[in-house]
Tab-separated table of C-alpha atoms and ligand atoms in Angstrom:
chain	number	residue	atom	x	y	z
C	1	MET	CA	0.124	-0.199	-0.306
C	2	ALA	CA	1.386	3.319	-0.946
C	3	GLN	CA	1.976	5.695	2.091
C	4	LEU	CA	1.893	9.683	2.011
C	5	SER	CA	3.135	10.709	5.150
C	6	ASP	CA	5.681	13.128	6.995
C	7	ASP	CA	7.587	10.184	8.336
C	8	CYS	CA	11.010	10.359	6.246
C	9	PHE	CA	11.287	6.590	6.949
C	10	ALA	CA	8.401	6.037	4.644
C	11	PHE	CA	10.315	5.655	1.537
C	12	SER	CA	11.810	2.540	0.103
C	13	GLY	CA	14.836	0.297	0.924
C	14	PRO	CA	15.871	-1.444	4.004
C	15	LEU	CA	17.729	0.212	7.031
C	16	LEU	CA	20.346	-1.460	8.817
C	17	PRO	CA	19.628	-2.354	12.229
C	18	ILE	CA	21.808	-0.787	14.842
C	19	ALA	CA	23.431	-4.299	16.156
C	20	ASP	CA	24.342	-4.897	12.490
C	21	MET	CA	26.035	-1.746	12.059
C	22	GLU	CA	27.951	-2.221	15.282
C	23	ARG	CA	29.121	-5.612	13.900
C	24	MET	CA	30.133	-4.185	10.528
C	25	ILE	CA	31.962	-1.665	12.248
C	26	ALA	CA	33.874	-4.094	14.312
C	27	GLU	CA	34.623	-5.858	11.368
C	28	ARG	CA	35.993	-3.141	9.007
C	29	ILE	CA	37.719	-1.056	11.554
C	30	ALA	CA	41.356	-2.068	12.847
C	31	PRO	CA	43.106	-0.173	15.584
C	32	VAL	CA	45.807	2.106	14.683
C	33	ALA	CA	49.023	0.183	14.917
C	34	GLU	CA	51.591	2.846	16.235
C	35	ILE	CA	52.462	2.851	20.074
C	36	GLU	CA	54.299	5.696	21.878
C	37	GLU	CA	55.590	6.215	25.443
C	38	VAL	CA	54.047	9.354	26.876
C	39	GLY	CA	54.181	11.143	30.205
C	40	VAL	CA	51.500	10.108	32.438
C	41	ALA	CA	50.660	13.874	32.868
C	42	ALA	CA	50.152	13.838	28.834
C	43	ALA	CA	48.331	10.326	28.839
C	44	LEU	CA	44.532	11.683	29.603
C	45	GLY	CA	42.151	10.350	27.112
C	46	ARG	CA	44.912	8.012	25.512
C	47	VAL	CA	44.369	4.141	25.036
C	48	VAL	CA	46.699	1.884	26.796
C	49	ALA	CA	48.660	-0.248	24.384
C	50	ALA	CA	49.360	-3.146	26.601
C	51	ASP	CA	48.807	-4.536	29.842
C	52	VAL	CA	50.045	-2.351	32.699
C	53	ILE	CA	51.227	-4.759	35.340
C	54	ALA	CA	51.309	-3.216	38.883
C	55	ALA	CA	55.158	-3.144	39.764
C	56	GLN	CA	54.489	-3.014	43.677
C	57	ASP	CA	51.881	-3.421	46.378
C	58	LEU	CA	49.662	-0.629	47.007
C	59	PRO	CA	49.667	0.656	49.573
C	60	PRO	CA	53.388	-0.510	49.608
C	61	PHE	CA	53.130	-1.144	53.616
C	62	ASP	CA	50.704	-1.740	56.254
C	63	ASN	CA	49.556	1.833	57.396
C	64	SER	CA	46.810	3.393	59.662
C	65	ALA	CA	43.907	4.712	58.242
C	66	VAL	CA	43.116	7.081	61.026
C	67	ASP	CA	44.863	9.284	63.661
C	68	GLY	CA	44.909	7.461	66.934
C	69	PHE	CA	46.550	4.540	68.775
C	70	ALA	CA	48.280	1.662	67.468
C	71	VAL	CA	47.961	-1.708	69.522
C	72	ARG	CA	48.308	-5.399	69.356
C	73	HIS	CA	44.682	-6.770	69.498
C	74	ALA	CA	45.664	-9.833	71.768
C	75	ASP	CA	46.437	-7.470	74.506
C	76	LEU	CA	42.596	-5.993	74.472
C	77	ALA	CA	40.310	-7.286	77.111
C	78	ALA	CA	37.170	-8.672	75.742
C	79	ASP	CA	34.333	-6.947	77.738
C	80	ALA	CA	36.275	-4.167	79.408
C	81	GLU	CA	38.367	-1.305	78.851
C	82	THR	CA	42.013	-1.705	78.486
C	83	ARG	CA	44.942	0.644	79.536
C	84	LEU	CA	48.080	0.618	77.619
C	85	ALA	CA	51.250	2.437	77.952
C	86	VAL	CA	51.866	5.131	75.087
C	87	VAL	CA	55.484	4.799	74.427
C	88	ASP	CA	56.206	6.273	71.028
C	89	ARG	CA	54.504	8.289	68.073
C	90	ALA	CA	54.461	7.348	64.521
C	91	LEU	CA	54.133	10.166	61.802
C	92	ALA	CA	53.416	9.586	58.058
C	93	GLY	CA	56.547	9.842	56.243
C	94	HIS	CA	58.666	8.532	59.030
C	95	GLU	CA	59.680	4.884	60.058
C	96	VAL	CA	58.862	3.588	63.494
C	97	ALA	CA	61.881	2.440	65.278
C	98	HIS	CA	60.229	0.868	68.058
C	99	PRO	CA	58.470	-2.591	67.937
C	100	LEU	CA	55.258	-2.794	69.820
C	101	ARG	CA	55.292	-4.965	73.054
C	102	SER	CA	52.947	-6.448	75.056
C	103	GLY	CA	51.010	-3.647	77.030
C	104	GLU	CA	52.102	-1.043	74.991
C	105	ALA	CA	50.519	1.552	72.345
C	106	ILE	CA	51.635	3.680	69.878
C	107	ARG	CA	50.451	7.150	69.220
C	108	ILE	CA	49.941	7.092	65.365
C	109	PHE	CA	48.507	9.333	62.457
C	110	THR	CA	46.901	8.609	59.173
C	111	GLY	CA	49.102	7.289	56.790
C	112	ALA	CA	52.078	6.574	59.210
C	113	PRO	CA	53.481	2.721	58.806
C	114	MET	CA	52.198	0.426	61.368
C	115	PRO	CA	54.727	-0.400	63.990
C	116	ALA	CA	56.178	-3.905	64.011
C	117	GLY	CA	53.824	-5.980	66.201
C	118	ALA	CA	50.768	-3.794	65.967
C	119	ASP	CA	47.821	-5.101	64.013
C	120	THR	CA	44.808	-2.692	65.119
C	121	VAL	CA	44.427	1.261	65.487
C	122	PHE	CA	42.008	2.671	67.730
C	123	MET	CA	40.590	6.182	66.666
C	124	GLN	CA	41.629	8.906	69.099
C	125	GLU	CA	37.805	9.916	69.280
C	126	ASP	CA	37.125	6.555	70.945
C	127	CYS	CA	40.058	6.836	73.620
C	128	ARG	CA	40.811	8.328	76.812
C	129	ILE	CA	44.161	9.784	77.774
C	130	GLU	CA	45.310	9.025	81.190
C	131	GLY	CA	48.814	10.534	82.017
C	132	ASP	CA	50.990	8.621	79.799
C	133	ALA	CA	48.545	5.828	79.144
C	134	VAL	CA	45.661	5.438	76.922
C	135	VAL	CA	42.369	3.676	78.000
C	136	ALA	CA	40.801	1.982	74.768
C	137	PRO	CA	37.110	0.732	74.771
C	138	PRO	CA	36.310	-3.027	74.339
C	139	GLY	CA	34.588	-4.613	71.120
C	140	LEU	CA	37.100	-3.390	68.429
C	141	GLU	CA	37.921	-6.068	65.477
C	142	ARG	CA	41.335	-7.150	64.735
C	143	GLY	CA	42.974	-5.268	62.148
C	144	ALA	CA	40.386	-2.275	62.278
C	145	ASN	CA	41.716	1.141	60.974
C	146	SER	CA	44.653	-0.525	59.434
C	147	ARG	CA	45.188	-0.440	55.781
C	148	PRO	CA	47.394	-3.806	54.789
C	149	ALA	CA	49.963	-3.504	51.917
C	150	GLY	CA	48.164	-4.684	48.711
C	151	GLU	CA	44.927	-4.130	49.759
C	152	ASP	CA	44.539	-1.585	46.777
C	153	VAL	CA	46.641	-3.230	44.108
C	154	ARG	CA	48.715	-6.284	44.472
C	155	ALA	CA	51.981	-6.361	42.761
C	156	GLY	CA	51.954	-8.490	39.372
C	157	THR	CA	48.354	-7.923	38.608
C	158	VAL	CA	46.821	-5.992	35.951
C	159	MET	CA	46.155	-2.599	37.033
C	160	LEU	CA	45.688	-0.773	33.604
C	161	PRO	CA	44.321	-3.385	30.842
C	162	ALA	CA	45.133	-2.833	27.200
C	163	GLY	CA	42.382	-1.068	25.511
C	164	ARG	CA	41.679	1.225	28.456
C	165	ARG	CA	40.922	4.886	27.484
C	166	LEU	CA	42.853	6.591	30.601
C	167	THR	CA	40.726	8.790	32.811
C	168	ALA	CA	41.677	11.142	35.384
C	169	GLN	CA	41.449	8.160	37.910
C	170	ASP	CA	43.712	6.137	36.037
C	171	LEU	CA	46.386	8.514	35.805
C	172	ALA	CA	46.036	8.668	39.739
C	173	LEU	CA	46.553	5.060	39.872
C	174	ALA	CA	49.455	4.982	37.515
C	175	ALA	CA	51.253	7.971	39.357
C	176	ALA	CA	50.685	5.850	42.810
C	177	GLN	CA	52.473	2.926	41.367
C	178	GLY	CA	55.419	5.364	40.700
C	179	ALA	CA	55.235	5.360	36.745
C	180	THR	CA	56.407	8.229	34.798
C	181	THR	CA	55.302	7.162	31.557
C	182	LEU	CA	52.684	4.950	29.867
C	183	ALA	CA	52.642	2.961	26.492
C	184	VAL	CA	49.848	4.164	24.490
C	185	ARG	CA	48.280	3.846	20.884
C	186	ARG	CA	48.874	7.116	18.804
C	187	ARG	CA	46.277	9.777	18.651
C	188	LEU	CA	44.013	9.547	16.224
C	189	ARG	CA	43.877	11.984	13.272
C	190	VAL	CA	40.247	13.053	12.047
C	191	ALA	CA	39.523	15.392	9.385
C	192	VAL	CA	35.989	17.347	9.566
C	193	PHE	CA	34.133	18.922	6.721
C	194	SER	CA	30.540	20.509	6.528
C	195	THR	CA	28.864	20.226	3.328
C	196	GLY	CA	26.268	22.619	1.701
C	197	ASP	CA	25.661	25.575	-0.746
C	198	GLU	CA	23.658	27.184	2.431
C	199	ILE	CA	26.486	26.704	4.944
C	200	VAL	CA	28.460	29.889	5.865
C	201	GLU	CA	31.313	30.298	8.504
C	202	PRO	CA	30.310	32.249	11.419
C	203	GLY	CA	31.769	35.531	11.226
C	204	ALA	CA	31.302	35.685	7.388
C	205	ALA	CA	28.503	37.678	5.698
C	206	ARG	CA	25.441	35.732	5.837
C	207	PRO	CA	23.438	35.816	2.664
C	208	ALA	CA	19.676	35.717	3.069
C	209	ALA	CA	19.066	32.035	2.103
C	210	ALA	CA	22.130	30.856	4.176
C	211	ILE	CA	22.825	29.711	7.749
C	212	PHE	CA	25.804	29.479	9.926
C	213	ASP	CA	27.726	26.333	10.230
C	214	ALA	CA	26.624	24.681	13.828
C	215	ASN	CA	27.775	21.143	12.720
C	216	ARG	CA	31.638	21.601	12.640
C	217	HIS	CA	31.773	23.296	15.598
C	218	LEU	CA	29.629	20.498	17.357
C	219	LEU	CA	31.850	17.739	15.807
C	220	ARG	CA	35.185	19.503	16.155
C	221	ALA	CA	34.447	19.952	20.098
C	222	LEU	CA	33.022	15.888	20.452
C	223	LEU	CA	36.416	14.900	18.734
C	224	GLU	CA	38.530	17.022	21.009
C	225	LYS	CA	36.939	15.579	23.962
C	226	PHE	CA	37.567	12.011	22.520
C	227	GLY	CA	41.297	13.096	22.414
C	228	ALA	CA	41.552	13.087	18.628
C	229	GLU	CA	43.751	15.576	16.601
C	230	VAL	CA	41.152	17.270	14.571
C	231	THR	CA	41.842	19.059	11.041
C	232	ASP	CA	38.915	21.523	10.467
C	233	LEU	CA	38.648	21.481	6.471
C	234	GLY	CA	35.908	24.295	6.184
C	235	ILE	CA	32.793	23.873	4.148
C	236	LEU	CA	32.373	22.395	1.252
C	237	ARG	CA	29.945	23.367	-1.717
C	238	ASP	CA	27.301	20.624	-3.036
C	239	ALA	CA	29.415	19.513	-6.020
C	240	ARG	CA	30.438	15.880	-6.503
C	241	PRO	CA	33.587	16.407	-7.833
C	242	ALA	CA	34.861	18.973	-5.098
C	243	LEU	CA	33.646	16.613	-2.694
C	244	GLU	CA	35.425	13.412	-4.085
C	245	ARG	CA	38.852	15.491	-4.502
C	246	ALA	CA	38.435	17.088	-0.654
C	247	ILE	CA	37.556	13.614	0.813
C	248	SER	CA	40.631	11.729	-1.254
C	249	VAL	CA	43.189	14.511	0.126
C	250	ALA	CA	41.837	14.587	3.415
C	251	ALA	CA	41.918	10.533	3.645
C	252	ALA	CA	45.568	10.709	2.693
C	253	ASP	CA	46.765	11.669	6.077
C	254	HIS	CA	43.596	11.083	8.351
C	255	ASP	CA	42.783	7.847	9.936
C	256	LEU	CA	38.724	9.236	9.754
C	257	VAL	CA	37.322	11.610	7.334
C	258	LEU	CA	33.891	13.138	8.758
C	259	THR	CA	31.166	15.042	6.733
C	260	SER	CA	27.929	16.380	7.576
C	261	GLY	CA	25.099	17.111	5.412
C	262	GLY	CA	24.375	15.967	1.865
C	263	VAL	CA	24.089	12.302	2.388
C	264	SER	CA	20.277	11.896	1.920
C	265	THR	CA	18.555	11.338	-1.477
C	266	GLY	CA	17.946	15.146	-2.301
C	267	GLU	CA	19.045	16.388	-5.853
C	268	ALA	CA	22.091	18.318	-3.727
C	269	ASP	CA	23.100	15.372	-1.786
C	270	HIS	CA	26.357	14.135	-3.614
C	271	VAL	CA	28.398	12.717	-0.332
C	272	ARG	CA	27.332	8.926	-0.866
C	273	ALA	CA	27.972	9.135	-4.788
C	274	ALA	CA	31.396	10.831	-4.090
C	275	VAL	CA	32.843	8.032	-1.633
C	276	GLU	CA	31.230	5.236	-3.823
C	277	ALA	CA	33.314	6.802	-6.736
C	278	ILE	CA	36.788	7.035	-4.619
C	279	GLY	CA	36.143	4.016	-2.299
C	280	ARG	CA	33.511	1.619	-0.941
C	281	LEU	CA	30.393	2.131	0.940
C	282	VAL	CA	30.025	-0.181	3.871
C	283	PHE	CA	26.834	1.030	4.956
C	284	TRP	CA	24.085	3.673	4.271
C	285	ARG	CA	20.713	4.264	6.130
C	286	VAL	CA	20.594	2.662	9.521
C	287	ALA	CA	17.447	2.117	11.544
C	288	ILE	CA	18.178	5.109	13.733
C	289	LYS	CA	16.129	8.105	14.286
C	290	PRO	CA	16.959	10.851	14.198
C	291	GLY	CA	19.770	10.481	11.795
C	292	ARG	CA	18.800	7.526	9.237
C	293	PRO	CA	20.871	8.455	6.264
C	294	VAL	CA	24.372	8.150	7.901
C	295	ALA	CA	26.825	6.544	5.588
C	296	MET	CA	30.045	4.632	6.576
C	297	GLY	CA	32.542	3.802	3.876
C	298	VAL	CA	36.381	3.043	3.188
C	299	VAL	CA	38.321	5.152	1.077
C	300	PRO	CA	42.310	4.954	-0.217
C	301	GLY	CA	44.037	6.755	2.572
C	302	ARG	CA	46.037	6.597	5.445
C	303	GLY	CA	48.210	3.343	5.754
C	304	GLY	CA	46.113	1.991	2.713
C	305	ALA	CA	42.768	2.839	3.809
C	306	SER	CA	40.810	5.275	5.905
C	307	ALA	CA	37.360	5.548	7.423
C	308	PHE	CA	34.639	7.699	6.182
C	309	VAL	CA	31.637	8.628	7.770
C	310	GLY	CA	28.752	10.854	6.265
C	311	LEU	CA	26.731	12.387	9.011
C	312	PRO	CA	23.030	13.837	8.397
C	313	GLY	CA	22.904	17.533	8.180
C	314	HIS	CA	20.265	18.323	10.707
C	315	PRO	CA	22.199	19.302	14.106
C	316	ALA	CA	20.352	16.871	16.421
C	317	ALA	CA	20.847	14.264	13.796
C	318	VAL	CA	24.588	14.881	13.931
C	319	TYR	CA	24.762	14.603	17.388
C	320	VAL	CA	22.590	11.365	17.889
C	321	THR	CA	24.791	9.631	14.907
C	322	PHE	CA	27.953	11.037	16.158
C	323	VAL	CA	27.497	9.198	19.625
C	324	ARG	CA	25.907	5.978	18.304
C	325	VAL	CA	28.124	5.612	15.197
C	326	VAL	CA	31.013	7.494	15.363
C	327	TRP	CA	31.936	7.025	19.095
C	328	PRO	CA	32.229	3.371	18.846
C	329	LEU	CA	34.061	3.589	15.658
C	330	LEU	CA	36.530	6.105	17.175
C	331	LEU	CA	37.008	3.615	20.184
C	332	ARG	CA	37.789	0.841	17.567
C	333	LEU	CA	40.158	2.725	15.572
C	334	ALA	CA	41.892	3.965	18.981
C	335	GLY	CA	42.171	0.496	20.121
C	336	ALA	CA	39.695	0.953	22.806
C	337	ALA	CA	37.270	-1.630	23.744
C	338	PRO	CA	33.883	-0.527	23.087
C	339	ARG	CA	31.615	-0.384	25.962
C	340	ALA	CA	27.859	0.314	25.614
C	341	PRO	CA	26.916	2.986	28.161
C	342	LEU	CA	24.330	1.840	30.607
C	343	ALA	CA	21.231	3.239	30.267
C	344	LEU	CA	19.323	4.006	33.553
C	345	PRO	CA	15.716	3.560	34.185
C	346	VAL	CA	13.597	6.975	34.480
C	347	ARG	CA	9.867	7.505	34.429
C	348	ALA	CA	8.487	8.882	30.999
C	349	THR	CA	5.936	11.718	31.346
C	350	PHE	CA	5.062	11.654	27.779
C	351	PRO	CA	3.285	9.267	25.327
C	352	TYR	CA	5.283	8.267	22.370
C	353	ARG	CA	4.433	6.340	19.223
C	354	LYS	CA	6.994	5.034	16.918
C	355	ARG	CA	7.441	2.355	14.176
C	356	GLY	CA	9.065	-1.229	15.086
C	357	GLY	CA	12.084	-2.092	13.556
C	358	ARG	CA	14.231	1.046	14.354
C	359	ARG	CA	15.871	2.551	17.393
C	360	GLU	CA	14.794	6.109	18.373
C	361	TYR	CA	16.284	8.897	20.700
C	362	VAL	CA	14.181	11.437	22.212
C	363	ARG	CA	15.767	14.171	23.801
C	364	VAL	CA	14.766	14.673	27.452
C	365	THR	CA	15.192	16.684	30.473
C	366	LEU	CA	15.148	15.156	33.671
C	367	ARG	CA	13.384	16.221	37.097
C	368	ARG	CA	12.383	14.394	40.435
C	369	ALA	CA	8.688	13.917	40.964
C	370	GLY	CA	7.177	14.323	44.482
C	371	ASP	CA	7.382	10.593	44.933
C	372	GLY	CA	11.208	10.792	44.374
C	373	VAL	CA	11.097	8.969	41.083
C	374	VAL	CA	13.212	10.506	38.221
C	375	GLU	CA	11.350	11.610	35.474
C	376	ALA	CA	12.076	12.151	31.775
C	377	VAL	CA	10.551	15.299	30.263
C	378	LYS	CA	10.599	15.406	26.524
C	379	PHE	CA	11.648	18.627	24.790
C	380	PRO	CA	8.555	20.508	23.352
C	381	VAL	CA	9.569	21.316	19.936
C	382	ASP	CA	10.240	18.340	17.748
C	383	GLY	CA	12.647	18.195	14.656
C	384	ALA	CA	16.138	17.178	14.169
C	385	GLY	CA	17.263	20.715	13.269
C	386	VAL	CA	16.349	22.068	16.635
C	387	ILE	CA	19.584	22.990	18.219
C	388	THR	CA	18.080	24.045	21.657
C	389	SER	CA	16.810	20.338	21.678
C	390	LEU	CA	20.295	19.572	22.417
C	391	THR	CA	21.353	22.299	24.798
C	392	GLU	CA	18.291	22.580	27.089
C	393	THR	CA	18.040	18.801	27.700
C	394	ASP	CA	19.972	16.437	29.961
C	395	GLY	CA	20.361	13.338	27.423
C	396	LEU	CA	18.374	10.931	25.484
C	397	VAL	CA	15.826	8.181	26.169
C	398	GLU	CA	16.444	5.306	23.959
C	399	LEU	CA	13.519	3.343	22.686
C	400	GLY	CA	14.386	0.039	21.189
C	401	GLU	CA	13.367	-1.561	17.954
C	402	ASP	CA	10.563	-3.552	19.603
C	403	VAL	CA	8.925	-0.520	21.284
C	404	THR	CA	6.114	0.977	19.370
C	405	ASP	CA	3.929	2.836	22.067
C	406	ILE	CA	4.981	4.401	25.362
C	407	ALA	CA	2.399	5.821	27.859
C	408	PRO	CA	2.957	8.313	30.397
C	409	GLY	CA	4.222	6.651	33.515
C	410	ALA	CA	6.169	3.691	31.654
C	411	THR	CA	9.666	2.903	32.606
C	412	VAL	CA	12.168	3.921	29.827
C	413	HIS	CA	16.001	3.968	29.417
C	414	PHE	CA	17.793	7.236	29.808
C	415	LEU	CA	21.458	7.982	28.597
C	416	SER	CA	22.940	11.105	29.779
C	417	TYR	CA	25.082	13.170	27.484
C	418	ALA	CA	27.894	12.753	29.785
C	419	ALA	CA	27.648	8.896	29.699
C	420	LEU	CA	27.486	8.812	25.987
C	421	THR	CA	30.922	10.648	25.255
C	422	ALA	CA	32.769	9.108	28.215
H	1	AMP	P1	21.203	17.868	4.203
H	1	AMP	O1	21.062	16.727	4.594
H	1	AMP	O2	22.307	18.362	3.694
H	1	AMP	O3	20.137	18.263	3.386
H	1	AMP	O4	20.812	18.898	5.569
H	1	AMP	C1	19.708	18.673	6.251
H	1	AMP	C2	19.249	20.237	6.912
H	1	AMP	O5	20.585	20.193	7.747
H	1	AMP	C3	19.516	21.334	6.167
H	1	AMP	O6	18.363	22.047	6.430
H	1	AMP	C4	20.775	22.070	6.313
H	1	AMP	O7	20.626	23.248	6.070
H	1	AMP	C5	21.028	21.619	7.711
H	1	AMP	N1	22.574	21.614	7.747
H	1	AMP	C6	23.535	20.974	6.944
H	1	AMP	N2	24.742	21.238	7.262
H	1	AMP	C7	24.562	22.135	8.479
H	1	AMP	C8	25.632	22.602	9.169
H	1	AMP	N3	27.023	22.553	9.043
H	1	AMP	N4	25.088	23.427	10.293
H	1	AMP	C9	23.810	23.732	10.610
H	1	AMP	N5	22.886	23.080	9.795
H	1	AMP	C10	23.035	22.450	8.562
H	2	MG	MG1	22.875	19.824	2.235
């Protein structure tokens, strides 16, 4: 039955399910091979090239977790207070010469090594000082308030696995192990274009029928967040020869060439044909909304071949396809293990109807309802061209291929913008 509708999915041809798209990306994209040693301070966002093995125990020695008194647990009365002679002080950064003998306590501070013989630490708040003695209450477990060597990391274990994209926390761990450099894969080189006769650079004169380029700025910032080296190649006109030339030249020294616009089926949409002319299209048209006409290909380029992704033109579609298509592809290229962000259950406040067989992303704001449950409120203006739908929201509700009808009150899955590009 012929269908006339405002649904841009209504026209011909099969759409590639997202799971198949992910499989195709995994099959086609190999990580960059070059490895370099970088200082820990410069390693944020870089991908670990080979398992990093812990050189030592962390903490490296048994130490006190609190300010208080180190004791021998065997000295403590089970049901009564215990009085112990305070014979020494143990400060952080200083070794204690005095081994603890029966009947003795040592005044100790957080991070100080446990004196030989001591196995338990009382918090100072729990004790009473009486002259040169300390009186400790009953009931403290053996080992309390003492941090044994290796409780955090054991020497010889993998502390940062190959494929890990380094976070600030990871750098702290590497530094705590005394590392000064880390072996990482080289940074990705990504070229970005916008396409469209109507697109002009902010700052330039804007003809009446033109709009300023938003997408390149979105993409550049997202790529920089990933940690890629970005080459901004400006705006291309809607002309196939120019697109072919520009994509070919960019591919020669970039791992990925990224464009937006011109990838649909309009008369001025030449990106797909340009890629087919110079390389091979891997997929085009994914079962995703917004963003269906996203194209991925392989073109002759750096190290033999470079990846190409043509994103749609509308900024919200650019964002959604970037996080669902380009981000996982970047992770693969960079040698990182892609990890699906965990969607959190929230309560929808809105009704929603969709077609089965495709995945949809709804831009939402979160709020806490009176009963304490977190609710997702849909952005009021539809349309993949609405940029404030990205700036005035907190993230995306993901509606799976099997979902067709959401009623207010239904539990849906929420992905924060932070989680999508973590
Ligand atoms: P297209 O797929 O090229 O037809 O683009 C779809 C819509 O996105 C059109 O309304 C374009 O004007 C708009 N668009 C394309 N590129 C950009 C860009 N770089 N910045 C803002 N809007 C854009
Ligand atoms: Mg266009």
